[in-house]
Short mmCIF file of C-alpha atoms in Angstrom, two decimals:
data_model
loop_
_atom_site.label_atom_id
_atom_site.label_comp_id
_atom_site.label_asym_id
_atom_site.label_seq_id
_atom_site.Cartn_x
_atom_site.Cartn_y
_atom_site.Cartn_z
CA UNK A 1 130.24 16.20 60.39
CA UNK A 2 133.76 18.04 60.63
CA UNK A 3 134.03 21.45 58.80
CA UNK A 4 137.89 21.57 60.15
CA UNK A 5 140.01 22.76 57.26
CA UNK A 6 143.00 20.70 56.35
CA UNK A 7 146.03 21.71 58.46
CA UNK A 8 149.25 23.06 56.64
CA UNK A 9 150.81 19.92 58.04
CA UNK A 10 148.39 17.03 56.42
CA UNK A 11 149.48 19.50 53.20
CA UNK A 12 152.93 19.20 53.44
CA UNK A 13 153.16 15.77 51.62
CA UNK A 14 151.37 17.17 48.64
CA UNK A 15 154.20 20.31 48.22
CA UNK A 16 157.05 17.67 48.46
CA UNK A 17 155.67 15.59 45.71
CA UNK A 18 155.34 18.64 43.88
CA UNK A 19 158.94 19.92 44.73
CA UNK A 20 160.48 16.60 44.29
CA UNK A 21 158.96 16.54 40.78
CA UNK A 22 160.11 20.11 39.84
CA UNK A 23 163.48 19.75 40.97
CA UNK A 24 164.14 16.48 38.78
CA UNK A 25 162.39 18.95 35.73
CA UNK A 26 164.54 21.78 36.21
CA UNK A 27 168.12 20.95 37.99
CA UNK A 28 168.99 19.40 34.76
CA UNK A 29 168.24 22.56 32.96
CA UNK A 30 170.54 24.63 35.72
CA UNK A 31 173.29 22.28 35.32
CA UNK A 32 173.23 22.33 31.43
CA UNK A 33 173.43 26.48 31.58
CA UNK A 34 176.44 26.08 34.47
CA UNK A 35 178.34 24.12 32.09
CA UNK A 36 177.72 26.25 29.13
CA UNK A 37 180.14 28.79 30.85
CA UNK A 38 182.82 26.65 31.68
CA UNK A 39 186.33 25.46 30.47
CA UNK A 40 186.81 21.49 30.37
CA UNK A 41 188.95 22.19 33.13
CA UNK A 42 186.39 24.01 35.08
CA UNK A 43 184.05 21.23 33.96
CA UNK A 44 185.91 18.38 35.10
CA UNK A 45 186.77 20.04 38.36
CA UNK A 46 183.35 21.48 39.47
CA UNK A 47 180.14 20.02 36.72
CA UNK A 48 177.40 20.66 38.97
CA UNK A 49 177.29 24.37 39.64
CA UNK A 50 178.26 27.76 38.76
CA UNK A 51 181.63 29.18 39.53
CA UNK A 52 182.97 32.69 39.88
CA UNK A 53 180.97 35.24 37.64
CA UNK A 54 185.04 36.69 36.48
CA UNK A 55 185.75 33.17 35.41
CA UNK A 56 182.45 32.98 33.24
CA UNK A 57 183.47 31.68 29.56
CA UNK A 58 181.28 34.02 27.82
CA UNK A 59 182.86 33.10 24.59
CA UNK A 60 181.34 29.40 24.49
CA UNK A 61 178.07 31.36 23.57
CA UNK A 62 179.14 33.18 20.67
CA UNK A 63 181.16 29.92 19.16
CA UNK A 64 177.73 28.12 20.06
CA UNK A 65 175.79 30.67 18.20
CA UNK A 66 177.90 31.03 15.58
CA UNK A 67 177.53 27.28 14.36
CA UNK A 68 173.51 26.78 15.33
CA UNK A 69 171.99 29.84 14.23
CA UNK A 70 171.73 28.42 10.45
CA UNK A 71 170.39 25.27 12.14
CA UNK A 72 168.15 27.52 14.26
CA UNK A 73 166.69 28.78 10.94
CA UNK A 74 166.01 25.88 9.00
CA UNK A 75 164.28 24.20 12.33
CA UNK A 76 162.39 27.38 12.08
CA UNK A 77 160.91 27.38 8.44
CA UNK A 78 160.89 23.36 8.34
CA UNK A 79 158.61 23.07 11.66
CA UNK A 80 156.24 26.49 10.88
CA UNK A 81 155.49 25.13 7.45
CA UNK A 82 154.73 21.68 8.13
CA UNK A 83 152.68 22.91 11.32
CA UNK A 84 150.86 24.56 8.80
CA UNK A 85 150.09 22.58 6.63
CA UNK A 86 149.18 19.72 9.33
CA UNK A 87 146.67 21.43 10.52
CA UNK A 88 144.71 22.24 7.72
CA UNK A 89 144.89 18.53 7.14
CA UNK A 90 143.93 17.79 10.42
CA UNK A 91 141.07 20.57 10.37
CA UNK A 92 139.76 19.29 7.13
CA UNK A 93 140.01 15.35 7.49
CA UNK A 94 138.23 15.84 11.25
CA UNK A 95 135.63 17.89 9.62
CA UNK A 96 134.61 15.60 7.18
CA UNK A 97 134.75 12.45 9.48
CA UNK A 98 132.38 14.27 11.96
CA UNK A 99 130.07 16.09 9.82
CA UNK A 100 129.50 13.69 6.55
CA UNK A 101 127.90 10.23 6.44
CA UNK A 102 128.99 8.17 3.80
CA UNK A 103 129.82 4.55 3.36
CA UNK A 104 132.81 3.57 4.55
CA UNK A 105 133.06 6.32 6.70
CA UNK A 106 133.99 4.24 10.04
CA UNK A 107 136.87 2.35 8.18
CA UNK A 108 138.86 4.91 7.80
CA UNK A 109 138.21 6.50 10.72
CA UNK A 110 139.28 3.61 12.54
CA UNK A 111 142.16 3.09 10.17
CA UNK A 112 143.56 6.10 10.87
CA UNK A 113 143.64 5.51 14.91
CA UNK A 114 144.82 2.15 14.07
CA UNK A 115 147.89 4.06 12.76
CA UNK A 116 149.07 5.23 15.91
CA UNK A 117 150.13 1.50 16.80
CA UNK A 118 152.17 1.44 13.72
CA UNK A 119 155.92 1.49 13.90
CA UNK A 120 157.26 5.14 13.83
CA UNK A 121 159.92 6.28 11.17
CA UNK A 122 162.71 4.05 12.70
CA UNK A 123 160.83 1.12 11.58
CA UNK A 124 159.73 2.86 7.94
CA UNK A 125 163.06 4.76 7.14
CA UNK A 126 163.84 2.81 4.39
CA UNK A 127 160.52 3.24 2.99
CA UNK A 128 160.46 6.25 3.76
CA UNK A 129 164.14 7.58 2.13
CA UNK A 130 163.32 5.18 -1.27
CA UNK A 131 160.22 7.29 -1.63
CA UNK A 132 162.13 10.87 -1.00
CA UNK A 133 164.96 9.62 -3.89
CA UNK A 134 162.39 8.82 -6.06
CA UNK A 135 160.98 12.42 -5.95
CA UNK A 136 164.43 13.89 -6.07
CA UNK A 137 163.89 15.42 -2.65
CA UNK A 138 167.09 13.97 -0.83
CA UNK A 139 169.56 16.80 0.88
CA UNK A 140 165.78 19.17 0.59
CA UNK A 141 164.34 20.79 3.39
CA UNK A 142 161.24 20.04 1.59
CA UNK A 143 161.64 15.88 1.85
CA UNK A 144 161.53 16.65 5.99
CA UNK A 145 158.27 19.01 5.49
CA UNK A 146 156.11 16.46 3.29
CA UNK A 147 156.82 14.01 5.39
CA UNK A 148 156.33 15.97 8.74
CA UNK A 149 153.19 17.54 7.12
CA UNK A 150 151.84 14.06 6.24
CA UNK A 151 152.51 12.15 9.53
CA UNK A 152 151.45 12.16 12.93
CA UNK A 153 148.27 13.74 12.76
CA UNK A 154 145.97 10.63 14.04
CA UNK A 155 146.02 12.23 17.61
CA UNK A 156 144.60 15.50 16.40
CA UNK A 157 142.54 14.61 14.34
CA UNK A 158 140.87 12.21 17.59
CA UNK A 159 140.62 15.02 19.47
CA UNK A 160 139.21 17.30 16.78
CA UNK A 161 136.39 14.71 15.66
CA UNK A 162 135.01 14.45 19.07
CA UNK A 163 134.55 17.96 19.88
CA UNK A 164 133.26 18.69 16.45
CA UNK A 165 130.60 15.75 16.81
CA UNK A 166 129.73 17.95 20.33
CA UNK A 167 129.41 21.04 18.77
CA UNK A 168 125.36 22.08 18.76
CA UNK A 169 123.79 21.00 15.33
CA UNK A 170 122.05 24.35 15.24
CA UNK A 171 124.81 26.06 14.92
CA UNK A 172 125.86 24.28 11.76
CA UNK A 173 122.09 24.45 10.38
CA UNK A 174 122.45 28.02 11.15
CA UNK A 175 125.28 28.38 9.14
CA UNK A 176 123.43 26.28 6.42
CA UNK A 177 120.40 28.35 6.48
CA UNK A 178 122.28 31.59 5.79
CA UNK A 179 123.76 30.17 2.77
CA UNK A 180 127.32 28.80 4.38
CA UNK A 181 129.53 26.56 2.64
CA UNK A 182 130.95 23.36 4.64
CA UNK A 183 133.65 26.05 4.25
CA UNK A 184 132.71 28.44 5.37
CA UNK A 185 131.19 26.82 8.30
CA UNK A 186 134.89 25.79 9.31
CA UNK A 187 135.68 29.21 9.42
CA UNK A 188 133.11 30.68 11.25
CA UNK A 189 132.08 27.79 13.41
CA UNK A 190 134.78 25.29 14.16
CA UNK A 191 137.99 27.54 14.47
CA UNK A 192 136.39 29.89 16.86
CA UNK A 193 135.28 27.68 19.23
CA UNK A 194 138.29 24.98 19.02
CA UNK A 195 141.21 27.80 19.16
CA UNK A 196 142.30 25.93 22.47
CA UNK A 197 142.35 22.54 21.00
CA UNK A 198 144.15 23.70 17.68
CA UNK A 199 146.67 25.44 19.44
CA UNK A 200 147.19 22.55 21.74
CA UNK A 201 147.61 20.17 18.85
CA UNK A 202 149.84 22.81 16.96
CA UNK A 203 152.37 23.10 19.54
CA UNK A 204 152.64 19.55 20.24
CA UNK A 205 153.15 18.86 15.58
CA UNK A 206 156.02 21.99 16.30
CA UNK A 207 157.44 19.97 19.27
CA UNK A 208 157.76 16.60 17.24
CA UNK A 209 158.83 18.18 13.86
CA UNK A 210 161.93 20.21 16.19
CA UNK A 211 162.95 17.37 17.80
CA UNK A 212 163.03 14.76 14.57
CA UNK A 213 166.52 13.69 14.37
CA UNK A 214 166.30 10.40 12.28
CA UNK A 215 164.99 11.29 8.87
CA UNK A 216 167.15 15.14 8.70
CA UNK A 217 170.27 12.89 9.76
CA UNK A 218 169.10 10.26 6.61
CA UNK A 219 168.20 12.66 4.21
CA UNK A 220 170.16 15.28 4.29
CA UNK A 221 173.50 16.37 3.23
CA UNK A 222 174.83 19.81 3.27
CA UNK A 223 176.17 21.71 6.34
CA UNK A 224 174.06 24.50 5.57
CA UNK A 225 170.64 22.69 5.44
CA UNK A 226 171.13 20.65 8.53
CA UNK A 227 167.97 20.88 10.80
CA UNK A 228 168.97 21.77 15.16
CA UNK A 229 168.83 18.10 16.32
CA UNK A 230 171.37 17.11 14.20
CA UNK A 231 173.37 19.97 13.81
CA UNK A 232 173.66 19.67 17.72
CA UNK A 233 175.38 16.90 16.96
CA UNK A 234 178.55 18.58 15.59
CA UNK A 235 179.29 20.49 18.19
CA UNK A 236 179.86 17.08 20.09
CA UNK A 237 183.80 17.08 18.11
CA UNK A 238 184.92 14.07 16.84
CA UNK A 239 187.87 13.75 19.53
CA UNK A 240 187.86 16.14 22.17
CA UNK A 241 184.21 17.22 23.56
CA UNK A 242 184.37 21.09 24.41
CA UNK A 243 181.68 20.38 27.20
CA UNK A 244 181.06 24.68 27.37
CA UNK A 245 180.56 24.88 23.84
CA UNK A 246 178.07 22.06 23.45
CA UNK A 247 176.05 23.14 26.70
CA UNK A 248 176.11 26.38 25.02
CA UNK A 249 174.63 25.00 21.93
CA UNK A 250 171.52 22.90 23.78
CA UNK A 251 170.85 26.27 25.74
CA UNK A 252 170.14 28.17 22.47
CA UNK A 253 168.46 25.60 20.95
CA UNK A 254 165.83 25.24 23.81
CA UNK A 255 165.15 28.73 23.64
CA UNK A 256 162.95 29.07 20.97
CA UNK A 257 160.85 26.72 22.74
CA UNK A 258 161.10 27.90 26.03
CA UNK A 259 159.56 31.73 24.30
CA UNK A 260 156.95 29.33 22.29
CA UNK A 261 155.51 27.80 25.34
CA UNK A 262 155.52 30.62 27.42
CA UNK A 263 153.42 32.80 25.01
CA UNK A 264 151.01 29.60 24.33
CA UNK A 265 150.80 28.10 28.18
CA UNK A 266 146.94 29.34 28.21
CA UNK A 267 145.80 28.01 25.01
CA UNK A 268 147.79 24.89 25.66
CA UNK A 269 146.53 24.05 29.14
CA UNK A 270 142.83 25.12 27.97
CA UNK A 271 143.55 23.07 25.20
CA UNK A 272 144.45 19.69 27.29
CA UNK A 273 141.34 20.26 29.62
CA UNK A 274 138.91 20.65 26.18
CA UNK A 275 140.26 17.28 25.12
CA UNK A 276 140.12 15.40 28.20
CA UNK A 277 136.29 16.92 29.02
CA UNK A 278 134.94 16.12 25.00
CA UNK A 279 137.35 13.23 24.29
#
């Protein structure tokens, strides 16, 4: 039987998937900061890369900021409150479908997965906006954070179930034994040892409640209370497109994220693995 190892060669497939697939990820992302310091002249005459650090447009930044940062802020406070409040839905509801036996229990569980093939806010807009008015929630941050806080939680709560259900029974009849509360055994047993899991499913509600560009383009009004998506959308002009300016614009707006991610990489990625072993 052959011990040889694998020769750098028979290897060198494998690194040009792997380049291949991180160039297509990134160039993009180089191209959109070369254009955010360029003229439309500049743009039109060289899109693709960088020119001459003296003929930097460092101005299309500040103009950028100077429109998104509002929009950067009510992103901010929209997405960290419905985040929040998602997952103490999603904590609760798993905890209950994993840990109590009662009739009908099943039904909804499987109701709830049967939700993901449901049509997505497109498809329920209507619905969706004659439900808002009738609260008197229309041009309110608060219409995008019910509804953000209410929806799309089927996929955490499926991964949260099953690793519940997989968490030792004597550790829960520990809990019991000492006097815990259902509570309090969230608390001390559940969040500890899914931290991964919750982060993972945190960062992914943050990611979907940022990017939602339908329902904050439907429901809301004022300059000043427009979420990033769509206030992205008025840098775009209604005649001329001041290509600098708007690259500018995408750049800032993808850095919150970018600092998110990097500061959450190991939760998420321990996160993924959890799911995939216990799911």
């Amino acid at each position: 039987m052959s011990t040889a190892r694998p020769t750098k060669l028979g290897e060198a497939p494998k690194y040009a998937i792997v380049i291949f697939v991180l160039f297509f990820a990134f160039y993009p992302l180089f191209v959109m900061f070369c254009i955010s310091f360029k003229s439309n002249e500049q743009f039109q005459a060289n899109p693709w890369f960088f020119d001459s650090p003296s003929e930097w447009h460092w101005e299309n930044w500040a103009v950028a900021w100077g429109i998104v940062k509002n929009y950067i802020a009510n992103s901010i406070v929209t997405a960290v409150i419905s985040v929040a409040i998602g997952m103490v839905m999603v904590v609760l509801t798993s905890y209950v479908l994993a840990r109590y036996r009662f009739r009908g229990r099943n039904i909804i569980y499987y109701g709830i997965i049967a939700s993901m093939f449901l049509p997505g806010t497109a498809a329920t807009l209507v619905t969706l906006f004659w439900l808002i008015r009738s609260m008197g929630l229309v041009n309110s941050l608060w219409a995008i954070i019910i509804v953000s806080s209410a929806g799309g939680q089927v996929a955490g709560i499926f991964i949260l179930k099953q690793f519940i259900e997989d968490i030792p029974k004597e550790l829960f009849e520990s809990a019991q034994i000492d006097g815990a509360t259902h509570l309090r055994q969230i608390t001390t047993v559940v969040l500890p040892l899914s931290g991964s899991i919750l982060a993972t499913v945190a960062i992914m509600k943050f990611l979907g409640v940022w990017n939602n560009v339908m329902l904050p383009l439907v429901v809301l009004r004022d300059d000043e209370k427009l979420t990033i998506p769509v206030g992205l959308l008025r840098l775009e002009g209604e005649y001329v497109k001041q290509w600098g300016e708007m690259m500018a614009g995408y750049a800032i707006a993808s850095i919150p994220l970018v600092i998110m991610f990097l500061f959450t990489m190991r939760w998420f990625v321990k996160g993924l693995a959890a799911g995939a072993i216990k799911g």
